[in-house]
Tab-separated table of C-alpha atoms in Angstrom:
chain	number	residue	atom	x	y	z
A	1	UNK	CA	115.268	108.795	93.734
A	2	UNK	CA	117.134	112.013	94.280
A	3	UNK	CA	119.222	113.058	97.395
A	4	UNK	CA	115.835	115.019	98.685
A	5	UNK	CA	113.687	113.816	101.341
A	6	UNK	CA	110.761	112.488	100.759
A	7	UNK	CA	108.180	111.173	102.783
A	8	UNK	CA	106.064	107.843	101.461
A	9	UNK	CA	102.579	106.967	102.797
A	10	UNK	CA	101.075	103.639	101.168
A	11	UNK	CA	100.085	100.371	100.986
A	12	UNK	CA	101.993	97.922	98.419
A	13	UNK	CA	99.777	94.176	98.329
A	14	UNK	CA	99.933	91.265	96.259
A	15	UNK	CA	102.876	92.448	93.539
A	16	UNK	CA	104.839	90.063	92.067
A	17	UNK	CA	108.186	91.039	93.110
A	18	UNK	CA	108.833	93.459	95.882
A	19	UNK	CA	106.337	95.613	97.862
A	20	UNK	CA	108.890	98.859	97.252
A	21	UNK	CA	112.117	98.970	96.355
A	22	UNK	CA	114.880	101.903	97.375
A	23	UNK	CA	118.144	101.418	95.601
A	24	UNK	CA	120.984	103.328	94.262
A	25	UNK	CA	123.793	105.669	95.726
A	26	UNK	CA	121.247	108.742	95.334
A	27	UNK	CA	118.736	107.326	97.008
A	28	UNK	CA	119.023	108.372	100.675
A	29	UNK	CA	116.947	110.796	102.689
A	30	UNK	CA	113.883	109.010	102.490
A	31	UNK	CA	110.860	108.375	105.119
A	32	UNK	CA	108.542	105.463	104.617
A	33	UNK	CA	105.968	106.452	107.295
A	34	UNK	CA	102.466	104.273	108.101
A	35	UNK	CA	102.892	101.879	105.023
A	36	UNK	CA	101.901	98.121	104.864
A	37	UNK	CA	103.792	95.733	102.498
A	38	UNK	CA	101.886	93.078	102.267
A	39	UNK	CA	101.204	89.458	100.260
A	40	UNK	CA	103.973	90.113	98.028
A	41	UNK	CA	105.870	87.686	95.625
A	42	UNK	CA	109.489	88.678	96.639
A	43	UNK	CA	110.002	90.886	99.993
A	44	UNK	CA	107.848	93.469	101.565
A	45	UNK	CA	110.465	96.337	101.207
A	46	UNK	CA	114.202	95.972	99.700
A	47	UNK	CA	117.097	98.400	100.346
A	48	UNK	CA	119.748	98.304	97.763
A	49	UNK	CA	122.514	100.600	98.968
A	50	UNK	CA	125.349	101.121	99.475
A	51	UNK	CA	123.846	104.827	99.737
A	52	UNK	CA	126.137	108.178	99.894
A	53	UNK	CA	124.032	109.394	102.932
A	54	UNK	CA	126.114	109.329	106.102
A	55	UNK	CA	125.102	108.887	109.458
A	56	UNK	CA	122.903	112.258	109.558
A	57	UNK	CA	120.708	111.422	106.304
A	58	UNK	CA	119.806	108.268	107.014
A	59	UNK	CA	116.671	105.813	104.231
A	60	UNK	CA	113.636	105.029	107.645
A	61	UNK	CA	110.904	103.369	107.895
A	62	UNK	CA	108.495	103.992	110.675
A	63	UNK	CA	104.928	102.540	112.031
A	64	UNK	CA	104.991	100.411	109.134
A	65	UNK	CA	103.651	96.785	108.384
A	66	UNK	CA	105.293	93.560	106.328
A	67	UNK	CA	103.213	90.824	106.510
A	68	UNK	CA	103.147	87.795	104.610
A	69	UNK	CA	105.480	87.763	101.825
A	70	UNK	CA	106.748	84.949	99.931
A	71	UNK	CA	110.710	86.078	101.201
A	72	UNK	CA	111.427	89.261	103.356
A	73	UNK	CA	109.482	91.457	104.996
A	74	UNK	CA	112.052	94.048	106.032
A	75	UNK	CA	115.372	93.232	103.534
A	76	UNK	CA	118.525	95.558	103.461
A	77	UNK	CA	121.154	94.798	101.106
A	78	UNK	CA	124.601	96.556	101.884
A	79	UNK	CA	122.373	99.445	102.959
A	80	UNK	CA	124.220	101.456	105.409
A	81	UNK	CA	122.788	103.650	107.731
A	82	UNK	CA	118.999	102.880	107.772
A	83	UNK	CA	116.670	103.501	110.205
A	84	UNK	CA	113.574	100.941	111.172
A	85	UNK	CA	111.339	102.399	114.181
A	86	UNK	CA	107.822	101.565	115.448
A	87	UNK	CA	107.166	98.412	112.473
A	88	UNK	CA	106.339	95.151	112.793
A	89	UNK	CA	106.562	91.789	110.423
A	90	UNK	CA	104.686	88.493	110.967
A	91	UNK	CA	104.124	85.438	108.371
A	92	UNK	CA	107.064	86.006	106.118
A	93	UNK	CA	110.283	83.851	105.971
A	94	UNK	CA	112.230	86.307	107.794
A	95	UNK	CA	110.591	89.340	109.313
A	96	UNK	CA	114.372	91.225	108.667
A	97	UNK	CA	117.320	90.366	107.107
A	98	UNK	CA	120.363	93.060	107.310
A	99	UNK	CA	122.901	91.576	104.740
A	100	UNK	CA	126.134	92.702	104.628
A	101	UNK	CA	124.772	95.976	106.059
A	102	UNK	CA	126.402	98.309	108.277
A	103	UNK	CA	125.243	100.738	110.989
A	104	UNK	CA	121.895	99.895	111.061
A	105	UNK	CA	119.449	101.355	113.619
A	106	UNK	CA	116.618	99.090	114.607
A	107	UNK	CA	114.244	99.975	117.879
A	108	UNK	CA	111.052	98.796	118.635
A	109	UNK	CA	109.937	96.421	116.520
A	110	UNK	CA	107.745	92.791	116.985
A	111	UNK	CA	108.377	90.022	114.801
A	112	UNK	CA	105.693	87.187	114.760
A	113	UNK	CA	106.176	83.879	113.459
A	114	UNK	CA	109.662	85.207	111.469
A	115	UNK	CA	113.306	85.321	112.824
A	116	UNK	CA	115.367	88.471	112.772
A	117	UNK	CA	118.697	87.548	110.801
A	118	UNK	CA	122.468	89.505	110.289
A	119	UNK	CA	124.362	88.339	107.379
A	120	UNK	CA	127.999	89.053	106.479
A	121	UNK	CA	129.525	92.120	107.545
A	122	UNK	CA	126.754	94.079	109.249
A	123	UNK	CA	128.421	95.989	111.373
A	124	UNK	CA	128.571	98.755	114.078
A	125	UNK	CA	124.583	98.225	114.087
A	126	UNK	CA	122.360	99.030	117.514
A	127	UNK	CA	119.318	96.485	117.528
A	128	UNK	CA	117.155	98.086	120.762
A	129	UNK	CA	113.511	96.864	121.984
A	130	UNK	CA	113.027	93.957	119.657
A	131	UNK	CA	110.273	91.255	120.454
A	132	UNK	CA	110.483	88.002	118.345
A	133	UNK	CA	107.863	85.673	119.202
A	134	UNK	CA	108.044	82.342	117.455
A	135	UNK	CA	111.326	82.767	115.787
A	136	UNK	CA	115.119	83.334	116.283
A	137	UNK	CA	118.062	86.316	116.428
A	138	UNK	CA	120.265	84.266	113.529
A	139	UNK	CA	123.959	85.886	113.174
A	140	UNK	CA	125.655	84.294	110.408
A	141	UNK	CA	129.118	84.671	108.569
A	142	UNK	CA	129.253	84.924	105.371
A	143	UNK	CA	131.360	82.104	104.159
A	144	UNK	CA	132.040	84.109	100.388
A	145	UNK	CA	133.861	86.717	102.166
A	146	UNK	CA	134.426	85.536	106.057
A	147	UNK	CA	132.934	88.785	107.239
A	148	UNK	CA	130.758	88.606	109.924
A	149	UNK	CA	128.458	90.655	111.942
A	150	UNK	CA	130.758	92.790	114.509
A	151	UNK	CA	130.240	95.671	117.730
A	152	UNK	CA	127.046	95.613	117.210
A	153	UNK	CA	125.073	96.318	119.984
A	154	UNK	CA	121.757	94.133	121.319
A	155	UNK	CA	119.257	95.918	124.526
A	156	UNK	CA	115.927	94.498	125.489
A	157	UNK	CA	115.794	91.683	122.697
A	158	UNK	CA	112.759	89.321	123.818
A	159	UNK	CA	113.318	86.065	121.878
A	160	UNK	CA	110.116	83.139	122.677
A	161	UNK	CA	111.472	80.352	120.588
A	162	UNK	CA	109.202	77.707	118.985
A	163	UNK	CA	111.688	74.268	118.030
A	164	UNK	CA	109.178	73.866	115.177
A	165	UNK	CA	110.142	77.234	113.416
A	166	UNK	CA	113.208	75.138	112.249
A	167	UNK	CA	116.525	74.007	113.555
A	168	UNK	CA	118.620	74.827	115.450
A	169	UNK	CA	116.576	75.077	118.163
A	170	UNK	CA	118.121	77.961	119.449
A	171	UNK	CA	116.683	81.556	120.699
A	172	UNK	CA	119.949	83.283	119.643
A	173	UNK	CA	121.834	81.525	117.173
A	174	UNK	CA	125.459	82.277	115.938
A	175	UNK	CA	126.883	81.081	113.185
A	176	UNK	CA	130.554	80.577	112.587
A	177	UNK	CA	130.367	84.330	114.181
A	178	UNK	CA	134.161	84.070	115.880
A	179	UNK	CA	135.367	87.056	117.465
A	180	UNK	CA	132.250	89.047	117.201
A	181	UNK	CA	131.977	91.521	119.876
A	182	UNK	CA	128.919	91.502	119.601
A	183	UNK	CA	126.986	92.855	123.504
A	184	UNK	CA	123.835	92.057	124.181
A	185	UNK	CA	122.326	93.427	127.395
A	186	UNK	CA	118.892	93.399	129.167
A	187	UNK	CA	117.776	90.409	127.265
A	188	UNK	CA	115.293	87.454	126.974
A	189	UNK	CA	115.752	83.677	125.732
A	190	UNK	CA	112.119	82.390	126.288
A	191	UNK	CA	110.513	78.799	125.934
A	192	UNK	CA	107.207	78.922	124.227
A	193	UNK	CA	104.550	77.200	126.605
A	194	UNK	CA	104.685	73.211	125.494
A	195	UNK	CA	107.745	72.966	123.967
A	196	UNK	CA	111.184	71.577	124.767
A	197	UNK	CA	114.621	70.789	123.871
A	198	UNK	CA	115.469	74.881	123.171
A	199	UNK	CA	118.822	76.264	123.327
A	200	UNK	CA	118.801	79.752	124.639
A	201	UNK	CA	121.932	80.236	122.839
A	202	UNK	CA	123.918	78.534	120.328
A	203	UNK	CA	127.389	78.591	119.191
A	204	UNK	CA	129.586	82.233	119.745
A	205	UNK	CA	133.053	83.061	120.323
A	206	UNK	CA	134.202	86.294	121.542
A	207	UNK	CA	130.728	87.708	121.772
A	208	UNK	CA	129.432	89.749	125.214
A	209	UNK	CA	125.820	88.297	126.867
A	210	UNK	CA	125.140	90.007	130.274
A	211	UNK	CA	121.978	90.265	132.058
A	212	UNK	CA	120.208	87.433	130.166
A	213	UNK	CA	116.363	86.744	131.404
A	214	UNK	CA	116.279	82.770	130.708
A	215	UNK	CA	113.001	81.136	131.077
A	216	UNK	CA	112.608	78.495	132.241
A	217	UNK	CA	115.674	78.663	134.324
A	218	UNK	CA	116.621	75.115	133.178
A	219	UNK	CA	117.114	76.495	129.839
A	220	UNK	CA	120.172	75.054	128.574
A	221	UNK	CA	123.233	77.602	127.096
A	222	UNK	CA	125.210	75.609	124.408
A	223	UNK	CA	128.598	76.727	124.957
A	224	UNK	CA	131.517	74.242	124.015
A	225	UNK	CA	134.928	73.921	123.553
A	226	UNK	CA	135.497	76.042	120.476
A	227	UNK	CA	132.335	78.389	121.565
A	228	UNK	CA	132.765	80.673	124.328
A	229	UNK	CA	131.707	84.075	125.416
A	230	UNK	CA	134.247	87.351	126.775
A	231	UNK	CA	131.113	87.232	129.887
A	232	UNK	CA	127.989	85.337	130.160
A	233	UNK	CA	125.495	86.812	133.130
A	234	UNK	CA	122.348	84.685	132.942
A	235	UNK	CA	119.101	85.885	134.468
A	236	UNK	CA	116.479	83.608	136.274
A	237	UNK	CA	114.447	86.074	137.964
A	238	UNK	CA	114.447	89.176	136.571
A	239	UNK	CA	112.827	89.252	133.283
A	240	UNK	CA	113.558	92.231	131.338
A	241	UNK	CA	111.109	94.733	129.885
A	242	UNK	CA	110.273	93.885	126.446
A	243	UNK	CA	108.461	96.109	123.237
């Protein structure tokens, strides 16, 4: 793919690896616009970077569709400086996982039955009017390298967690994500009607929660001795808008 922009309207179902694929330095520049990935053996869409593109020529994908894939639906793979807006991902094993990924720009976007997941050192990313409805926000360090996901920035995140989606039962889950600085504002733990025993947040250090909805209030926060936040502000009743 050259360094000119292109602009990609399709529908990719039922191939055996990956719905589309975008890798390479020279690969940058490029809309996906209105496209459905779909029933595909690998992930819906895969971004290989890293790409030479810079902040101002960012790889996006917009109004899109990933929908039950055998891995991904949404997968970036030290991919710096793509764009997701307006998409949504339901039935695949995560709906999208930013690996070792940095300044990623993800707004509006509804995950169904998936989790949302940040691997490694994906950093300086702004996450913004996410809805994840029977899954989790997983931020994990990457134990290879001891990077971890860092200043990135979380508004209006709606997590409904469902215990059965796998453990730990927790709507925001760190792990072994120390000294983060990670903020989240504006934001929603939820208890799927029926269910019990969730943890509307598990194990952080040195990450930033403020003006968290929790619902129900009872909702437990798992903070212990070696997990701790710089502030915690929970919410009981003022839930947040949510996409």
């Amino acid at each position: 793919m050259s360094a000119t922009a292109s602009w990609i309207t399709a529908a990719s179902t039922g191939t055996h690896d990956y719905g589309a694929a975008l890798a390479g330095p020279g690969s940058f520049g490029v809309l996906f616009d209105s496209c459905r990935f779909e029933g595909n053996g690998d992930e819906g869409i895969h971004f290989g970077g890293p790409f030479n593109n810079g902040a101002t020529n960012p790889n996006r994908v917009t109004h899109s569709v990933a929908m039950n894939n055998v891995a991904e639906g949404f997968y970036l793979l030290n991919a710096n400086n793509v764009e997701l807006d307006m998409n949504m991902a339901a039935g695949n094993t995560a709906g999208l996982y930013v690996k070792q990924s940095p300044n990623v720009v993800v707004s509006h976007l509804t995950v169904t039955g998936d989790y949302v997941h940040l691997y490694g050192n994906s950093d300086g990313g702004r996450y913004s009017w996410i809805s994840i409805t029977g899954g989790r926000l997983k931020l994990q360090k990457d134990p290879g390298t001891k990077g971890v996901p860092n200043d990135n920035t979380f508004d209006h995140v709606c997590v409904s967690y469902d215990p059965a989606s796998g453990a730990p039962d927790s709507a925001y889950y760190f792990e072994g994500v120390t000294s983060g600085a990670n903020q989240f504002t504006n934001s929603a733990a939820k208890q799927i009607a029926g269910k019990t025993h969730v943890t509307a947040i598990g194990s952080s250090t040195g990450n930033i929660m403020s003006s968290l909805y929790i619902q129900p209030a009872a909702l437990r926060t798992s903070i212990d001795g070696t997990s701790s936040f710089a502030t915690l502000t929970t919410q009981s009743t003022s839930p947040p808008l949510c996409y």
